[in-house]
XYZ file of C-alpha atoms in Angstrom:
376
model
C 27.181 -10.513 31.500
C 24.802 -13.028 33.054
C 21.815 -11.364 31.588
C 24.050 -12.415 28.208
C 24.784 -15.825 29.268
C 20.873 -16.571 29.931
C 20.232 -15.064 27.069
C 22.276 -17.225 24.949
C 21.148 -20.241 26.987
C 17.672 -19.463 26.270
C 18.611 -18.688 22.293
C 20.421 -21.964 22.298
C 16.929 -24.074 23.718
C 14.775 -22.610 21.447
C 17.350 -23.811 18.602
C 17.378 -27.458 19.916
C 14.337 -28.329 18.474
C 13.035 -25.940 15.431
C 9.977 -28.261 14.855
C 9.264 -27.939 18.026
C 9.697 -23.955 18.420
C 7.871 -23.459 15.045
C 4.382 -25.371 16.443
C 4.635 -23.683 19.704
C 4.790 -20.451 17.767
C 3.011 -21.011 15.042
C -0.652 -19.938 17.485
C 1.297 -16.534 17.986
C 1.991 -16.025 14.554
C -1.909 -16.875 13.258
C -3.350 -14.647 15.556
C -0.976 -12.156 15.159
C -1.488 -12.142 11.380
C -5.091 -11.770 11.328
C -5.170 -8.860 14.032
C -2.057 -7.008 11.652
C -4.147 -7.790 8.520
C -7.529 -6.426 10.226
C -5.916 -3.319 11.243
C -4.291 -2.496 8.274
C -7.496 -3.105 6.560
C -9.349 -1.148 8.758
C -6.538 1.866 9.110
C -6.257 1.655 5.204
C -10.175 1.977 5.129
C -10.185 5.019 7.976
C -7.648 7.102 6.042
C -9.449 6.778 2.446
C -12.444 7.985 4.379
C -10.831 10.430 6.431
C -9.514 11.665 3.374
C -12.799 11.316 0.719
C -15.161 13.272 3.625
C -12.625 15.875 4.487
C -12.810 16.751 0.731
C -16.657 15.989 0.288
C -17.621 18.165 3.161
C -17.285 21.928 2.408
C -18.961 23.321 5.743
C -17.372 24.426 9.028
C -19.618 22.138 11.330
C -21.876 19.441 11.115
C -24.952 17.678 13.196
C -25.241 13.908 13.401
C -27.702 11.707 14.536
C -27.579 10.675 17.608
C -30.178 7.754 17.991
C -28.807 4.873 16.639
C -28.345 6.298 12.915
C -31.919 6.792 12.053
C -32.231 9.907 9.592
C -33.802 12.114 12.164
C -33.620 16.171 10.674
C -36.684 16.888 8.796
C -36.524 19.399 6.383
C -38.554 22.322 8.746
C -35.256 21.847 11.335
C -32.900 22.430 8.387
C -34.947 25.480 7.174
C -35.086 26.744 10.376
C -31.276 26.422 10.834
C -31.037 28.724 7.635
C -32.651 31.540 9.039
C -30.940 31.903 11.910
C -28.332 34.839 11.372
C -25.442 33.036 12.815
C -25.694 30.437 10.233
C -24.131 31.106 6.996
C -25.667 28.101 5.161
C -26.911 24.488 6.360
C -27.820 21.787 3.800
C -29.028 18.344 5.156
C -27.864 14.956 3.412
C -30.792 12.306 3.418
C -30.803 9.045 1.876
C -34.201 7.418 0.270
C -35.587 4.554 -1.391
C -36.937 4.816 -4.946
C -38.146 2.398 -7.508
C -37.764 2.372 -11.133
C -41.008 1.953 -13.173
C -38.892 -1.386 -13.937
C -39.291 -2.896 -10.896
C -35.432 -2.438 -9.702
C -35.183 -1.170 -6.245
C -32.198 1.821 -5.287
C -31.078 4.008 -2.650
C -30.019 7.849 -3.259
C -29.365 10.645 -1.480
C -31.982 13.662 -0.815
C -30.375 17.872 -1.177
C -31.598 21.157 -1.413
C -29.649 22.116 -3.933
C -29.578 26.007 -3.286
C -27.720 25.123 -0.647
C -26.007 21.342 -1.227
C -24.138 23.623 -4.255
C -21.563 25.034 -1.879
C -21.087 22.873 0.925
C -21.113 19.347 -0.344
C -18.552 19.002 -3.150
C -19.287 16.081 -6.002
C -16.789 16.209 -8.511
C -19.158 16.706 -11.710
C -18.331 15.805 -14.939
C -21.783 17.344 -16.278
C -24.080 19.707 -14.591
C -24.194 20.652 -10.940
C -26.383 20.642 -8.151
C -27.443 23.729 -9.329
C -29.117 22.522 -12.277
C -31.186 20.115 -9.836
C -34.654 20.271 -10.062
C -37.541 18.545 -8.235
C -38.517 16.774 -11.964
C -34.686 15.469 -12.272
C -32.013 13.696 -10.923
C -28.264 13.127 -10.350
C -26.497 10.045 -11.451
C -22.930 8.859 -10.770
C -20.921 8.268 -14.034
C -20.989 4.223 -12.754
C -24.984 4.368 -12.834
C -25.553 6.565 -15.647
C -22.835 3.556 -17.761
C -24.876 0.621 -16.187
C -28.533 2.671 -17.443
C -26.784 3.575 -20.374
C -28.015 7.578 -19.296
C -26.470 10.577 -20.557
C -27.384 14.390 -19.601
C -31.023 14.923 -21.164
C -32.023 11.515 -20.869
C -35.544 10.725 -18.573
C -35.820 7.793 -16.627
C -39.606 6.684 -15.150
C -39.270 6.552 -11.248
C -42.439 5.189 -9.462
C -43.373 7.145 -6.317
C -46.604 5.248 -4.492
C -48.826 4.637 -6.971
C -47.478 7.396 -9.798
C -45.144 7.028 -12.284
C -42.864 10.127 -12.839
C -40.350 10.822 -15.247
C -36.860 12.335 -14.208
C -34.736 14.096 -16.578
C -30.491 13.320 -15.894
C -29.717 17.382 -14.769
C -26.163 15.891 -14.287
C -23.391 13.512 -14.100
C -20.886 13.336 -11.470
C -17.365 10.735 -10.468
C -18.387 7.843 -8.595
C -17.440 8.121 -5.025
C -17.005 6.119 -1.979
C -19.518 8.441 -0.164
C -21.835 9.438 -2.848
C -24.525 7.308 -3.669
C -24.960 6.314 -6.775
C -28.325 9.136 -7.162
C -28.994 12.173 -5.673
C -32.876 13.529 -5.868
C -34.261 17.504 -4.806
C -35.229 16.919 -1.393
C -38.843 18.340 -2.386
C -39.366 15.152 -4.890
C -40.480 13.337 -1.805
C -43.062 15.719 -1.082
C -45.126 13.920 -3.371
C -45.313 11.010 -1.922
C -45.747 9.375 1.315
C -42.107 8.714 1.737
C -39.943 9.848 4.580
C -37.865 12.940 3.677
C -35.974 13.494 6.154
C -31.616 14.011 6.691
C -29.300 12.094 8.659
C -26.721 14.676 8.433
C -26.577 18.016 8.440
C -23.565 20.546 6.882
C -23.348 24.217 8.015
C -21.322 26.987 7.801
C -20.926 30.041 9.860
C -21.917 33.832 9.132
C -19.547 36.281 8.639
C -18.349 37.896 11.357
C -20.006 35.007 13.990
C -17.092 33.542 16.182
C -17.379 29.846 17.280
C -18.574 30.628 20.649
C -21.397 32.607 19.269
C -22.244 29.920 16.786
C -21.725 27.166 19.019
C -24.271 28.711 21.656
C -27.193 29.284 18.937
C -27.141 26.206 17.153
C -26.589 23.984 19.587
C -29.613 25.405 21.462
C -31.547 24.877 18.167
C -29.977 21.231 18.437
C -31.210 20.707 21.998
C -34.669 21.963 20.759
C -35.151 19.969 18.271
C -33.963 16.882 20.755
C -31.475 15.036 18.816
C -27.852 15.507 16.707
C -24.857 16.567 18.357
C -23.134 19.422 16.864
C -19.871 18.460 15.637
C -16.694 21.170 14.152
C -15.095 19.675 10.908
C -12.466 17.785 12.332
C -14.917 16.014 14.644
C -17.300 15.023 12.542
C -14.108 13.726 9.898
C -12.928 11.221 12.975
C -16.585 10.231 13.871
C -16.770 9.087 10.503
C -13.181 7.359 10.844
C -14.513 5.799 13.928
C -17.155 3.923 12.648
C -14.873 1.167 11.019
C -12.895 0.585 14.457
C -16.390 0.138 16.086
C -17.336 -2.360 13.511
C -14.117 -4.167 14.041
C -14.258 -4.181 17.661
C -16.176 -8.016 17.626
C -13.353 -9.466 15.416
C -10.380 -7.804 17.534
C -12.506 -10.075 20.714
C -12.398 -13.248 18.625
C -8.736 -12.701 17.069
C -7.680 -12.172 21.125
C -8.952 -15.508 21.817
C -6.035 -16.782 19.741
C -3.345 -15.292 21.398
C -4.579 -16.549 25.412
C -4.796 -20.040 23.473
C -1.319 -19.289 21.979
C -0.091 -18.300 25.502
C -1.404 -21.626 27.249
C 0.706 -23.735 24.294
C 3.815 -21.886 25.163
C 3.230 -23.140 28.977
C 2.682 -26.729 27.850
C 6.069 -26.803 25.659
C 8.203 -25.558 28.310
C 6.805 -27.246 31.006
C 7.802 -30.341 28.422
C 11.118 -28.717 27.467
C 11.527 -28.209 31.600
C 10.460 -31.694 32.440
C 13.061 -33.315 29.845
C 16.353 -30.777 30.153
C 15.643 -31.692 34.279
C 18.899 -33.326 34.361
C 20.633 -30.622 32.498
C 19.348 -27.793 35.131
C 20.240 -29.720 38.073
C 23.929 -29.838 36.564
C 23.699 -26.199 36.185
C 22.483 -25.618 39.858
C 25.399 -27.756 40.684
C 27.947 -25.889 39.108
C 26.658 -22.469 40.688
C 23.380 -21.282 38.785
C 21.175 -19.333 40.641
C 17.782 -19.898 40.897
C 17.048 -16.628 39.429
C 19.126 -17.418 36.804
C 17.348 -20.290 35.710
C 13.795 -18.283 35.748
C 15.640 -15.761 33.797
C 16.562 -18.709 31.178
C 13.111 -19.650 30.872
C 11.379 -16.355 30.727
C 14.057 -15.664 27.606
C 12.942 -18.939 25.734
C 9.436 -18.138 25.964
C 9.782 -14.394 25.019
C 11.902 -15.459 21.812
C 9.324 -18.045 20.902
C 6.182 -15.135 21.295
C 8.167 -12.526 19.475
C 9.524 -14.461 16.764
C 6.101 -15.953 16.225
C 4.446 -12.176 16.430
C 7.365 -10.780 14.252
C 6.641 -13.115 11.302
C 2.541 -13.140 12.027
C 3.138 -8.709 11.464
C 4.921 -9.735 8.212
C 2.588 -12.355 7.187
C -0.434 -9.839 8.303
C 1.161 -6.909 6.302
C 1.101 -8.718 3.010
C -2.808 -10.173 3.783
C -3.845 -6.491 4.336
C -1.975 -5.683 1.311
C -3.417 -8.701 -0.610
C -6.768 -7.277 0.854
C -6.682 -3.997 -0.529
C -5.174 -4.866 -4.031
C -8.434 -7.175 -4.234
C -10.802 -4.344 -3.284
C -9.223 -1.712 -5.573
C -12.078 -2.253 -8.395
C -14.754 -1.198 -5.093
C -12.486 2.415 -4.652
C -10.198 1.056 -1.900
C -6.893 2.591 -3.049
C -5.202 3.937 -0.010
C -2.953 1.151 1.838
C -1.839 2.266 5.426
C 0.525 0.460 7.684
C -0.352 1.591 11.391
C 3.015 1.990 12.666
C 1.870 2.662 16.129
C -0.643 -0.151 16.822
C 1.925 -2.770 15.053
C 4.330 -1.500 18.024
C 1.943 -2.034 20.540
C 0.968 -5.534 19.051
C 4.934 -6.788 19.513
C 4.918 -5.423 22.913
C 1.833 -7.205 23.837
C 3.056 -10.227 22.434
C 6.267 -9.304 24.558
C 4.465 -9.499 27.963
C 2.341 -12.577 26.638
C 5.905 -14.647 26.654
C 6.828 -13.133 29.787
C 3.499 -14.407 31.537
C 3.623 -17.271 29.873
C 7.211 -18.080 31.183
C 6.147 -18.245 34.981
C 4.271 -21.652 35.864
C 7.418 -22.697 33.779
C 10.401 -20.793 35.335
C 8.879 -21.522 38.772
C 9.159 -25.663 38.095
C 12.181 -25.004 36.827
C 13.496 -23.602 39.899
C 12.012 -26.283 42.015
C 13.993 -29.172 40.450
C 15.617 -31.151 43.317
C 19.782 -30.933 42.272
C 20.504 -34.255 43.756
C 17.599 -36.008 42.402
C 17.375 -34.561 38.624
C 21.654 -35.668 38.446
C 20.924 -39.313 39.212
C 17.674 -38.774 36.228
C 18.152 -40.985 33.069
């Protein structure tokens, strides 16, 4: 019952003066809205790629780099990987830099395509990586609209100081992973260009448990002196991980907002203390317990910090939403609402009222009864 009756005391001040309550909360709910929005963009963004390499990846394990997210695995380490009985297949992924006989500049990625054809799935509309030769190339269906290419057609790519021509071997769905080319690995062999793989997709033989596989390769691994040999499921989430990494800075700044949220709490109610003085020392009078007072005061500030979190959630739901209707044209599709780390968001800004209620409560509780009755 007295837990109720502070409650409703506390309800009834933060009533008194809306204006008031809605600029002492209004910190809260900015800070809060940007944090929800950033982590629903950012879950949104981790389950579309959880999702897009789970189905791009074919193989049982893979081996990422390891120093910094240079492409380390040169094509000897790869081939080497291949002959090793325990290993069913490995195909490495590279990425290089090509320019058109135009002058344009692009990225693409580098396969072996005896191998690339069954572990890396691209959803082809034409061809395959099969049909991949070192004298052709892969093309999304966006680049092969924007060159106005079609299967057949040649485009001039200049390699050093040589012109070559690549016939289109095939066509395949943009994707959020693929790049918008894909070249044979050996094309580079030409030139003076780096040819090497940043990741690497493998499979295990038949018959060869995990243990066995594990113990082969990832002596092979420690060889070679870089990559970490990762199962599926690992190497899905170290993907996933990436985009909480990258938002780690912004989560630091948006946290700044709530400790400057928290400090305007303390200023209001040690205002709203200062000018209800006479008030509490008529309570005291009439047989209000200290602790009953701090209890009033924690109350008021934990309504103000939730109600301003509650609406910031709402407000930070719609801005993700907002966010990933406007990236829908870049392949952003997927809209996730992190249940969990909302929770934990309320619940922080929970404590945040309670800590913010103390300097408060504690002047509250030090207001002289005899003195704050004769107040004006």
């Amino acid at each position: 019952v007295v837990d109720y009756v502070t409650g409703e005391m506390a309800r009834g001040n933060v009533q008194r003066n809306p204006k008031r309550t809605a600029r002492t909360a209004a910190p809260v709910l900015i800070g809060v809205a940007l944090v929800t929005g950033a982590t629903v963009f950012a879950a949104s963004i981790k389950s579309q790629l959880t999702e897009t390499v789970g189905a791009t990846f074919l193989g049982d394990y893979a081996i990422n780099s390891t120093n910094g997210g240079a492409l380390s695995f040169s094509q000897d380490f790869i081939d080497r990987l291949n002959e090793l009985p325990e290993v069913g297949a490995a195909t490495g992924l590279g990425f290089a830099r090509v320019e058109f006989a135009n002058g344009d500049g692009a990225f693409g990625s580098t396969v072996d395509p005896t191998t690339a054809d069954s572990l890396l799935n691209y959803d082809f509309v034409a061809g395959s990586f099969a049909d991949l030769t070192v004298d052709g190339m892969l093309v999304s269906e966006g680049e092969a609209k924007r060159r106005n290419l079609q299967l057949g057609s040649t485009i001039d790519v200049r390699l050093d100081d040589k012109v070559i021509p690549l016939t289109i071997e095939g066509i395949y769905r943009s994707d959020q992973l693929a790049q918008a080319r894909v070249f044979h690995r050996d094309l580079f062999n030409r030139s003076g260009l780096t040819n090497t793989a940043g990741i690497v997709v493998l499979t295990r033989g038949e018959g060869v448990s995990d243990a066995q596989f594990r113990n082969v390769v990832g002596a092979a691994v420690k060889d070679y002196g870089i990559g970490e040999l990762q199962n599926r499921d690992q190497f899905i989430a170290s993907r996933a991980n990436i985009v909480d990494q990258s938002l780690t800075f912004v989560y630091g700044l948006l946290a700044f907002s709530v400790v400057i949220a928290a400090f305007g709490i303390v200023l209001t109610l040690l205002l709203a203390v200062y000018e209800r003085r006479r008030e509490t020392g008529l309570l005291r009078a009439v047989g209000m317990s200290r602790a009953q007072v701090r209890s009033t005061v924690r109350w008021e500030s934990v309504i103000t910090s939730v109600y301003g979190a509650a609406v910031g959630v709402v407000m930070g739901l719609v801005l993700g939403y907002v966010v990933i209707i406007a990236l829908r044209d870049e392949g952003l599709t997927t809209y996730t609402v992190p249940v969990a780390r909302i929770v934990l968001i309320l619940a922080i800004a929970f404590i945040v009222g309670v800590i913010a209620a103390v300097i408060p409560a504690r002047r509250a509780t030090r207001v002289d009864v005899l003195q704050a009755l004769a107040a004006d």
